[in-house]
JSON list of C-alpha atoms in Angstrom, two decimals:
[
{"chain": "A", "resi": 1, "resn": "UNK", "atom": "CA", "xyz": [-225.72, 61.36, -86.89]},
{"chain": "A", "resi": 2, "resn": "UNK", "atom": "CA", "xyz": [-226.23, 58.16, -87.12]},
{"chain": "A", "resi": 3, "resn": "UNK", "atom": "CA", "xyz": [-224.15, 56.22, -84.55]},
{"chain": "A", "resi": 4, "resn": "UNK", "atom": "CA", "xyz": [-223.22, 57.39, -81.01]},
{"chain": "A", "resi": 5, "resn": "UNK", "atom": "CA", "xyz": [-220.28, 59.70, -80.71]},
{"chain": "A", "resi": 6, "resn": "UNK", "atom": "CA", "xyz": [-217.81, 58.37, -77.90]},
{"chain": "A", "resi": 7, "resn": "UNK", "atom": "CA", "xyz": [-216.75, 61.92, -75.93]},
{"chain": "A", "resi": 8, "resn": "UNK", "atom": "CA", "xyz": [-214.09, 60.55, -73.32]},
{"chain": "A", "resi": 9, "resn": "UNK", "atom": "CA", "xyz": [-212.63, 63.71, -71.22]},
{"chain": "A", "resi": 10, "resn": "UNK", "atom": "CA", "xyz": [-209.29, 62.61, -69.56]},
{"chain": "A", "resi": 11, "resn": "UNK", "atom": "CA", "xyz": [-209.21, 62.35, -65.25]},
{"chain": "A", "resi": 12, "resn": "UNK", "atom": "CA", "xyz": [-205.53, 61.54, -64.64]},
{"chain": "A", "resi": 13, "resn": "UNK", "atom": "CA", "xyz": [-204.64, 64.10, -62.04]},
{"chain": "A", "resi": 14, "resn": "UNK", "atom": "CA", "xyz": [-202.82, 65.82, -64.64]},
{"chain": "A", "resi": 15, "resn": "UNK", "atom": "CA", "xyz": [-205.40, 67.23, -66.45]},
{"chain": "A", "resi": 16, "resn": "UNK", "atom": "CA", "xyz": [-207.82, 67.61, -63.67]},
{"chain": "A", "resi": 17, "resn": "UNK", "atom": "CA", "xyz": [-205.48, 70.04, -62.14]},
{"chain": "A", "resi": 18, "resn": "UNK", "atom": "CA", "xyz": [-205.18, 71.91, -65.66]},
{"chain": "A", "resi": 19, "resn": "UNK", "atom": "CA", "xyz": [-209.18, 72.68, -65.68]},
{"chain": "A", "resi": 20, "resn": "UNK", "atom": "CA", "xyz": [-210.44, 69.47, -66.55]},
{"chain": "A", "resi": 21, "resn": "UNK", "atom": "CA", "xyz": [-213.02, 69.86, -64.04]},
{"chain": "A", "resi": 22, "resn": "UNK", "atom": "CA", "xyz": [-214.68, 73.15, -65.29]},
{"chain": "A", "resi": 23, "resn": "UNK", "atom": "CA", "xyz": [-214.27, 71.84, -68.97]},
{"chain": "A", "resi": 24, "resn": "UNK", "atom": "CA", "xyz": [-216.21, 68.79, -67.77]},
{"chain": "A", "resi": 25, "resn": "UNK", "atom": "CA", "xyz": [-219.00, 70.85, -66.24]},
{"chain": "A", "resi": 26, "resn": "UNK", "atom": "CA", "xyz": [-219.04, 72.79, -70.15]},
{"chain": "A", "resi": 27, "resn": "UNK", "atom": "CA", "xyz": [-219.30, 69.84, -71.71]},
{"chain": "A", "resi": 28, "resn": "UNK", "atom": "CA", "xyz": [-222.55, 68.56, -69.80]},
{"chain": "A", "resi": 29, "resn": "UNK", "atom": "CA", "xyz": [-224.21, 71.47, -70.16]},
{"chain": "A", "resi": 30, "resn": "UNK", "atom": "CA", "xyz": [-223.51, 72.13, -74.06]},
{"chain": "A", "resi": 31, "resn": "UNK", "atom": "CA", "xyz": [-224.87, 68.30, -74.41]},
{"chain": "A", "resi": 32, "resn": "UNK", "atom": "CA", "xyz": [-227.78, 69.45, -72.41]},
{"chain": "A", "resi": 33, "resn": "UNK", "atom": "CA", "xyz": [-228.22, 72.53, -74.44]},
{"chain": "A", "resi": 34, "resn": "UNK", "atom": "CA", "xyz": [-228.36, 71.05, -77.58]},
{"chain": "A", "resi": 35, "resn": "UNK", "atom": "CA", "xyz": [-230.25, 67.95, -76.48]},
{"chain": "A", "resi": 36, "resn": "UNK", "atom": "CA", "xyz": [-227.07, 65.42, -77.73]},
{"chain": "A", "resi": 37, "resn": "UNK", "atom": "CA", "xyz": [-227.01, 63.34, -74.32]},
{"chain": "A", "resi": 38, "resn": "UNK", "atom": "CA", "xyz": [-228.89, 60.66, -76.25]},
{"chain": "A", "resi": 39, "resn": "UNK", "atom": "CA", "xyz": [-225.96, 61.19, -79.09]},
{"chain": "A", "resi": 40, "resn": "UNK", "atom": "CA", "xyz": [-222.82, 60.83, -77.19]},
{"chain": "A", "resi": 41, "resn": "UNK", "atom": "CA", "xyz": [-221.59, 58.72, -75.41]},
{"chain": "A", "resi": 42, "resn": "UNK", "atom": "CA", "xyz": [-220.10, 60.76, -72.62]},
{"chain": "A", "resi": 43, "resn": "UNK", "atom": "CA", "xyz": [-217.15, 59.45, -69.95]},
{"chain": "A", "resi": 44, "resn": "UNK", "atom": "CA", "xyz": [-214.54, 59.78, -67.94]},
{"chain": "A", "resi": 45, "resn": "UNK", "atom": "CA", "xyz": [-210.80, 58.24, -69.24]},
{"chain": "A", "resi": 46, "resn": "UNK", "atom": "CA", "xyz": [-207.80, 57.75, -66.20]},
{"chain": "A", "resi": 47, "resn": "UNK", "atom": "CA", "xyz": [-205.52, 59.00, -68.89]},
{"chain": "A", "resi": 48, "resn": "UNK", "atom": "CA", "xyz": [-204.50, 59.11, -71.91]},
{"chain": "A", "resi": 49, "resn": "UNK", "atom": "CA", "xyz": [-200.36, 59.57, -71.85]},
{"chain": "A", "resi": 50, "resn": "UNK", "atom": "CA", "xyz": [-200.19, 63.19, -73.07]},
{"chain": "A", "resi": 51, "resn": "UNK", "atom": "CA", "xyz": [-199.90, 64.88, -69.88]},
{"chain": "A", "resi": 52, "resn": "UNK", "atom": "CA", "xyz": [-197.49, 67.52, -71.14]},
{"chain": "A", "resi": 53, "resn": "UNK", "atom": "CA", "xyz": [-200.65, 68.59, -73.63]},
{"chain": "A", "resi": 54, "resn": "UNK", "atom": "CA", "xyz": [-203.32, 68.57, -71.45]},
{"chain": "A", "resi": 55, "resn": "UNK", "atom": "CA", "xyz": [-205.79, 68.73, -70.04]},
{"chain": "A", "resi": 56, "resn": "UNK", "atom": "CA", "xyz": [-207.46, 66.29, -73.35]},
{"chain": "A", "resi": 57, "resn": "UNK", "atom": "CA", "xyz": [-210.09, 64.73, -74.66]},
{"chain": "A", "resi": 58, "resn": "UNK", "atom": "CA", "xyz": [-210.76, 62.56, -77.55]},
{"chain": "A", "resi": 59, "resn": "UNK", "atom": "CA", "xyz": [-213.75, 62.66, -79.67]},
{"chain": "A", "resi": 60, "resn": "UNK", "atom": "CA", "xyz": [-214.31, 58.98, -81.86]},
{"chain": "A", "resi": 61, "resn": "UNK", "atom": "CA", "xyz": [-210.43, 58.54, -80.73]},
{"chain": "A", "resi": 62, "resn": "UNK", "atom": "CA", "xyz": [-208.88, 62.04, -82.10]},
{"chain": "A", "resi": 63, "resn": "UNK", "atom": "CA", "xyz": [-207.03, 63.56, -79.50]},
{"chain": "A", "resi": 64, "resn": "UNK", "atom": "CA", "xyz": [-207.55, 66.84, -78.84]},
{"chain": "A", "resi": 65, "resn": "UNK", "atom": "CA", "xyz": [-204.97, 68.93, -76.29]},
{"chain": "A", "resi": 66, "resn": "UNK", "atom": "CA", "xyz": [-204.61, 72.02, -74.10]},
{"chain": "A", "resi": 67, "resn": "UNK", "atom": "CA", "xyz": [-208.71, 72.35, -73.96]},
{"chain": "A", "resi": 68, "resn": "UNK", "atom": "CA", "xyz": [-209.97, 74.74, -71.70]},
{"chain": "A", "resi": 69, "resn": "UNK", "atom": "CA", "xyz": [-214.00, 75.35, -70.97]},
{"chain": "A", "resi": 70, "resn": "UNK", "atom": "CA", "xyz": [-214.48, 77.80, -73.48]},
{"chain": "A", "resi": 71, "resn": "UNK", "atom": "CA", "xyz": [-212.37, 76.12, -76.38]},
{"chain": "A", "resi": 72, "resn": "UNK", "atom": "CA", "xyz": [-214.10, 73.17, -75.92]},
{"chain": "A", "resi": 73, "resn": "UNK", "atom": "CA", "xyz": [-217.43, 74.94, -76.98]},
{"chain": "A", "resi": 74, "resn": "UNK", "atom": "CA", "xyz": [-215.96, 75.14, -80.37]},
{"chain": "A", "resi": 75, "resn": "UNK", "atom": "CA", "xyz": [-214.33, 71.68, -80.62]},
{"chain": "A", "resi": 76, "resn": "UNK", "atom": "CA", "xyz": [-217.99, 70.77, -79.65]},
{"chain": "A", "resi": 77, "resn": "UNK", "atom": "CA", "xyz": [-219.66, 72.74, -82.07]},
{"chain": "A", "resi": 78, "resn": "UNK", "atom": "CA", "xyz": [-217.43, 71.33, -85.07]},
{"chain": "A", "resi": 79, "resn": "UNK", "atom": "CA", "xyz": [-217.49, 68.33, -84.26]},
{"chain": "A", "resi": 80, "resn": "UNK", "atom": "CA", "xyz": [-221.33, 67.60, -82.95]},
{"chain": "A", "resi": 81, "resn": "UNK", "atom": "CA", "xyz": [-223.56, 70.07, -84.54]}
]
């Protein structure tokens, strides 16, 4: 990997209502596990108009909707590792 992979998890109220929290608190620990912290850069968006979707996030800018704690594991794992 050789440049940093932007991670952005949306926070609009919309999503954070959905389970954005718990998928946030996934997606710390599988960069922890796996040591990436240092490969991703890892934030917060307000949001990213797709409400009806959500909750998101967008890896590098690809949208991905209706992510949950454990399906983000697996966008993680394709995408990262």
């Amino acid at each position: 990997m050789g440049d940093r992979v932007e991670l952005m998890i949306c926070l609009g109220s919309s999503c954070f209502a959905r389970g954005n929290k718990a998928t946030l608190k996934s997606i710390q620990k599988f960069l922890e596990d796996h040591d990436l912290k240092d490969k991703v850069n890892f934030h917060g968006g307000h949001c990213f108009g797709n409400c009806a979707e959500g909750p998101n996030i967008k890896i590098n800018g690809r949208l991905y909707t209706h992510v949950n704690e454990f399906k983000v594991i697996d966008i993680l794992t394709n995408e990262l590792l």
